């Protein structure tokens, strides 16, 4: 497709396109992102859509972050989160919030409010002010996100986490402790007691899989390949007729 000369490729969505990749494994995700970068080098801009994890008590869409490995963010030049503002905060208006999570091409800006206005069968969009609660994340929310990103690389001691979060989002020890308590209560992280003198404490993400790395050759096989060996259908159900298809789009958030 890149060689045919399009200016833009939109890939929708990660779970539908790469059902054979463990999206929570950074090494798996890094390999896929490497291929997408090669496509971009051939000419077209590449937009990859992804979903937020399923809702969890006590965590906003921004705090839950990306579905799977944070390397999806690390491997992209720019990343944005589109989520819906609770109608009770907007007087019933249909308002979306666009957060800039990463941008190598321009400064990070404050969240942008976009109102969807339905007029019969027509739909219009208008930039609008966000409610105060949504206009800028609190220090605790920033600390929660920093903790989740830092623990993607593996367990870390409480002391190290507090230092790294302070460096990343300028949050104090009390704020980071509050973020850790909220994340543990929501089931996103778990607290570990380390052996030795003083009863040191560490934290890790809950539920990270420990599956072996799959054969990277699988990533290079498609319906349209001419290589010998196994090929994969563009339809994820074709290889697994009795299995589940890709997850439906979450209303709460969508990653770009």
Tab-separated table of C-alpha atoms in Angstrom:
chain	number	residue	atom	x	y	z
A	1	UNK	CA	0.000	0.000	0.000
A	2	UNK	CA	2.828	2.405	0.814
A	3	UNK	CA	4.396	1.844	-2.608
A	4	UNK	CA	1.096	2.832	-4.274
A	5	UNK	CA	1.667	6.371	-3.032
A	6	UNK	CA	-1.096	7.280	-0.544
A	7	UNK	CA	-0.465	10.327	1.642
A	8	UNK	CA	-2.158	8.830	4.693
A	9	UNK	CA	-2.721	5.345	6.123
A	10	UNK	CA	-5.225	4.904	8.968
A	11	UNK	CA	-4.937	1.598	10.842
A	12	UNK	CA	-8.067	0.725	12.837
A	13	UNK	CA	-7.447	-0.841	15.273
A	14	UNK	CA	-4.459	-2.495	16.970
A	15	UNK	CA	-6.461	-5.448	18.304
A	16	UNK	CA	-8.041	-6.099	14.896
A	17	UNK	CA	-4.797	-5.791	12.911
A	18	UNK	CA	-2.413	-7.716	15.167
A	19	UNK	CA	-4.437	-10.431	16.947
A	20	UNK	CA	-1.390	-12.731	17.105
A	21	UNK	CA	0.766	-10.199	19.002
A	22	UNK	CA	0.799	-9.992	22.808
A	23	UNK	CA	-0.018	-6.279	23.145
A	24	UNK	CA	1.182	-6.248	26.757
A	25	UNK	CA	4.693	-7.381	25.869
A	26	UNK	CA	6.986	-4.434	25.164
A	27	UNK	CA	9.284	-6.518	22.952
A	28	UNK	CA	6.358	-7.691	20.800
A	29	UNK	CA	4.950	-4.166	20.504
A	30	UNK	CA	8.367	-2.690	19.715
A	31	UNK	CA	8.741	-5.014	16.739
A	32	UNK	CA	5.350	-4.044	15.300
A	33	UNK	CA	6.040	-0.337	15.820
A	34	UNK	CA	9.334	-0.828	14.000
A	35	UNK	CA	7.482	-2.124	10.932
A	36	UNK	CA	5.054	0.806	11.056
A	37	UNK	CA	7.998	3.220	11.150
A	38	UNK	CA	9.396	1.559	8.009
A	39	UNK	CA	6.035	2.128	6.272
A	40	UNK	CA	6.130	5.800	7.302
A	41	UNK	CA	9.653	6.138	5.901
A	42	UNK	CA	8.270	4.985	2.539
A	43	UNK	CA	6.144	8.139	2.333
A	44	UNK	CA	2.681	8.047	3.923
A	45	UNK	CA	1.804	9.349	7.347
A	46	UNK	CA	0.538	6.534	9.583
A	47	UNK	CA	-2.266	6.960	12.133
A	48	UNK	CA	-2.815	4.008	14.457
A	49	UNK	CA	-6.070	3.814	16.423
A	50	UNK	CA	-6.137	1.946	19.708
A	51	UNK	CA	-8.472	1.588	22.664
A	52	UNK	CA	-8.208	2.327	26.354
A	53	UNK	CA	-8.519	-0.589	28.802
A	54	UNK	CA	-11.956	-1.391	30.140
A	55	UNK	CA	-13.263	0.978	32.842
A	56	UNK	CA	-11.923	0.395	36.344
A	57	UNK	CA	-13.308	1.884	39.562
A	58	UNK	CA	-11.313	4.910	40.655
A	59	UNK	CA	-9.422	5.396	37.380
A	60	UNK	CA	-10.229	7.831	34.575
A	61	UNK	CA	-9.555	7.009	30.918
A	62	UNK	CA	-6.410	9.154	31.111
A	63	UNK	CA	-5.166	7.332	34.192
A	64	UNK	CA	-5.905	3.871	32.785
A	65	UNK	CA	-3.683	4.775	29.877
A	66	UNK	CA	-3.150	2.757	26.755
A	67	UNK	CA	-4.397	-0.795	26.272
A	68	UNK	CA	-1.324	-2.977	26.561
A	69	UNK	CA	2.302	-1.924	26.564
A	70	UNK	CA	3.241	1.716	26.996
A	71	UNK	CA	5.746	1.145	24.202
A	72	UNK	CA	2.913	1.998	21.820
A	73	UNK	CA	3.362	5.551	23.088
A	74	UNK	CA	7.151	5.328	23.106
A	75	UNK	CA	7.197	4.169	19.480
A	76	UNK	CA	4.948	6.972	18.194
A	77	UNK	CA	5.907	10.542	17.317
A	78	UNK	CA	2.655	11.949	18.673
A	79	UNK	CA	-0.122	10.438	20.777
A	80	UNK	CA	-3.553	11.774	21.674
A	81	UNK	CA	-6.381	10.486	23.866
A	82	UNK	CA	-9.971	11.230	22.892
A	83	UNK	CA	-12.464	10.674	25.705
A	84	UNK	CA	-16.000	11.737	26.519
A	85	UNK	CA	-16.689	14.316	29.209
A	86	UNK	CA	-19.432	13.264	31.610
A	87	UNK	CA	-22.686	14.964	30.461
A	88	UNK	CA	-23.425	15.983	34.074
A	89	UNK	CA	-20.383	18.307	33.889
A	90	UNK	CA	-21.486	19.932	30.612
A	91	UNK	CA	-25.189	20.492	31.209
A	92	UNK	CA	-26.054	17.559	28.963
A	93	UNK	CA	-23.974	18.733	25.982
A	94	UNK	CA	-22.039	16.110	23.986
A	95	UNK	CA	-18.441	17.159	24.641
A	96	UNK	CA	-15.207	15.304	23.927
A	97	UNK	CA	-11.789	16.021	25.434
A	98	UNK	CA	-8.607	15.685	23.395
A	99	UNK	CA	-5.495	15.208	25.556
A	100	UNK	CA	-2.048	15.505	23.995
A	101	UNK	CA	-0.001	12.746	25.603
A	102	UNK	CA	3.109	13.054	23.497
A	103	UNK	CA	4.219	15.320	20.675
A	104	UNK	CA	7.698	15.308	19.167
A	105	UNK	CA	6.660	17.945	16.621
A	106	UNK	CA	5.189	20.691	18.816
A	107	UNK	CA	4.822	21.767	22.473
A	108	UNK	CA	2.364	19.891	24.678
A	109	UNK	CA	-0.847	21.888	24.993
A	110	UNK	CA	-3.664	21.887	27.536
A	111	UNK	CA	-6.613	19.554	26.778
A	112	UNK	CA	-8.934	20.704	23.993
A	113	UNK	CA	-12.726	20.563	24.287
A	114	UNK	CA	-14.731	19.611	21.192
A	115	UNK	CA	-18.541	19.708	21.206
A	116	UNK	CA	-20.549	17.474	18.883
A	117	UNK	CA	-23.693	19.258	17.711
A	118	UNK	CA	-26.377	17.151	16.040
A	119	UNK	CA	-28.696	18.956	13.606
A	120	UNK	CA	-31.087	16.423	12.144
A	121	UNK	CA	-28.943	14.038	10.114
A	122	UNK	CA	-25.990	16.459	10.107
A	123	UNK	CA	-23.150	16.617	12.627
A	124	UNK	CA	-21.102	19.723	13.375
A	125	UNK	CA	-18.060	20.178	15.621
A	126	UNK	CA	-17.160	23.259	17.660
A	127	UNK	CA	-14.210	23.999	19.948
A	128	UNK	CA	-15.528	24.643	23.457
A	129	UNK	CA	-14.289	25.306	26.985
A	130	UNK	CA	-13.915	22.300	29.230
A	131	UNK	CA	-15.329	22.097	32.760
A	132	UNK	CA	-12.790	23.088	35.392
A	133	UNK	CA	-12.508	19.482	36.567
A	134	UNK	CA	-11.423	18.375	33.078
A	135	UNK	CA	-9.368	21.363	31.921
A	136	UNK	CA	-6.153	20.306	33.624
A	137	UNK	CA	-5.298	17.042	35.427
A	138	UNK	CA	-4.461	17.261	39.114
A	139	UNK	CA	-1.046	16.414	40.533
A	140	UNK	CA	-2.453	13.139	41.840
A	141	UNK	CA	-3.745	12.176	38.382
A	142	UNK	CA	-0.359	12.990	36.835
A	143	UNK	CA	1.361	10.945	39.539
A	144	UNK	CA	-0.929	7.959	38.870
A	145	UNK	CA	-0.072	7.994	35.186
A	146	UNK	CA	3.650	8.352	35.915
A	147	UNK	CA	3.530	5.351	38.276
A	148	UNK	CA	1.806	3.183	35.660
A	149	UNK	CA	4.341	4.153	32.986
A	150	UNK	CA	7.327	3.560	35.278
A	151	UNK	CA	6.080	0.133	36.422
A	152	UNK	CA	5.735	-0.975	32.790
A	153	UNK	CA	9.490	-1.699	32.930
A	154	UNK	CA	9.095	-3.935	35.968
A	155	UNK	CA	8.689	-3.750	39.780
A	156	UNK	CA	10.266	-0.815	41.582
A	157	UNK	CA	10.875	-0.008	45.214
A	158	UNK	CA	8.759	2.636	46.910
A	159	UNK	CA	11.796	4.884	47.364
A	160	UNK	CA	12.765	4.651	43.700
A	161	UNK	CA	9.185	5.256	42.527
A	162	UNK	CA	8.855	8.403	44.635
A	163	UNK	CA	12.133	9.733	43.198
A	164	UNK	CA	11.239	8.949	39.576
A	165	UNK	CA	7.701	10.342	39.821
A	166	UNK	CA	9.100	13.554	41.302
A	167	UNK	CA	11.501	13.851	38.374
A	168	UNK	CA	8.787	13.170	35.797
A	169	UNK	CA	5.797	15.223	37.014
A	170	UNK	CA	7.218	17.226	39.957
A	171	UNK	CA	4.943	15.476	42.475
A	172	UNK	CA	5.800	15.342	46.159
A	173	UNK	CA	6.097	12.219	48.301
A	174	UNK	CA	2.628	12.635	49.831
A	175	UNK	CA	1.033	13.003	46.378
A	176	UNK	CA	2.815	9.892	45.070
A	177	UNK	CA	1.749	7.919	48.148
A	178	UNK	CA	-1.855	8.990	47.537
A	179	UNK	CA	-1.566	7.910	43.889
A	180	UNK	CA	-0.145	4.510	44.907
A	181	UNK	CA	-2.969	3.924	47.406
A	182	UNK	CA	-5.597	4.785	44.775
A	183	UNK	CA	-3.996	2.540	42.143
A	184	UNK	CA	-3.692	-0.356	44.599
A	185	UNK	CA	-7.334	0.073	45.672
A	186	UNK	CA	-8.396	0.081	42.007
A	187	UNK	CA	-6.456	-3.144	41.407
A	188	UNK	CA	-4.015	-1.625	38.912
A	189	UNK	CA	-0.875	-2.189	41.004
A	190	UNK	CA	0.046	-4.440	43.888
A	191	UNK	CA	2.209	-3.773	46.917
A	192	UNK	CA	5.076	-6.146	47.689
A	193	UNK	CA	6.919	-6.508	50.975
A	194	UNK	CA	10.593	-7.209	50.395
A	195	UNK	CA	12.723	-9.269	52.753
A	196	UNK	CA	15.563	-7.871	54.781
A	197	UNK	CA	15.985	-5.274	57.463
A	198	UNK	CA	13.418	-2.488	57.611
A	199	UNK	CA	10.681	-4.289	55.645
A	200	UNK	CA	11.235	-2.459	52.341
A	201	UNK	CA	8.211	-2.077	50.069
A	202	UNK	CA	7.979	-2.337	46.277
A	203	UNK	CA	5.189	-2.052	43.699
A	204	UNK	CA	4.414	-3.780	40.407
A	205	UNK	CA	1.654	-3.766	37.808
A	206	UNK	CA	-1.012	-6.348	38.522
A	207	UNK	CA	-1.635	-9.098	36.000
A	208	UNK	CA	1.271	-8.646	33.574
A	209	UNK	CA	1.613	-11.886	31.538
A	210	UNK	CA	4.835	-13.863	31.466
A	211	UNK	CA	4.390	-15.527	28.084
A	212	UNK	CA	7.414	-16.429	25.961
A	213	UNK	CA	8.310	-14.268	22.992
A	214	UNK	CA	6.610	-15.572	19.872
A	215	UNK	CA	8.428	-16.245	16.652
A	216	UNK	CA	9.014	-12.833	15.087
A	217	UNK	CA	8.566	-14.417	11.650
A	218	UNK	CA	4.835	-14.503	12.379
A	219	UNK	CA	4.706	-10.739	12.144
A	220	UNK	CA	5.884	-10.835	8.540
A	221	UNK	CA	3.226	-13.264	7.271
A	222	UNK	CA	0.013	-11.977	5.721
A	223	UNK	CA	-2.695	-13.058	3.310
A	224	UNK	CA	-0.823	-11.287	0.556
A	225	UNK	CA	2.636	-12.744	1.182
A	226	UNK	CA	4.325	-15.047	-1.299
A	227	UNK	CA	6.727	-16.585	1.195
A	228	UNK	CA	6.424	-20.204	2.104
A	229	UNK	CA	5.162	-21.106	5.539
A	230	UNK	CA	2.120	-20.171	7.625
A	231	UNK	CA	0.049	-17.167	6.586
A	232	UNK	CA	-2.446	-15.173	8.593
A	233	UNK	CA	-5.825	-13.940	7.509
A	234	UNK	CA	-6.768	-10.277	7.728
A	235	UNK	CA	-9.854	-11.580	9.521
A	236	UNK	CA	-8.792	-12.634	13.002
A	237	UNK	CA	-11.644	-15.161	13.195
A	238	UNK	CA	-10.473	-16.997	10.086
A	239	UNK	CA	-7.685	-18.681	12.040
A	240	UNK	CA	-9.881	-19.278	15.070
A	241	UNK	CA	-13.522	-19.776	14.014
A	242	UNK	CA	-14.679	-20.486	17.544
A	243	UNK	CA	-12.785	-17.657	19.196
A	244	UNK	CA	-13.606	-14.114	20.060
A	245	UNK	CA	-13.141	-11.257	17.653
A	246	UNK	CA	-11.449	-7.958	18.396
A	247	UNK	CA	-12.847	-5.930	21.266
A	248	UNK	CA	-15.437	-3.320	20.267
A	249	UNK	CA	-14.540	0.344	20.430
A	250	UNK	CA	-14.702	1.647	23.986
A	251	UNK	CA	-17.041	4.614	24.228
A	252	UNK	CA	-14.938	6.046	27.003
A	253	UNK	CA	-11.698	6.553	25.138
A	254	UNK	CA	-9.807	5.985	21.949
A	255	UNK	CA	-6.104	6.364	21.301
A	256	UNK	CA	-4.547	7.874	18.215
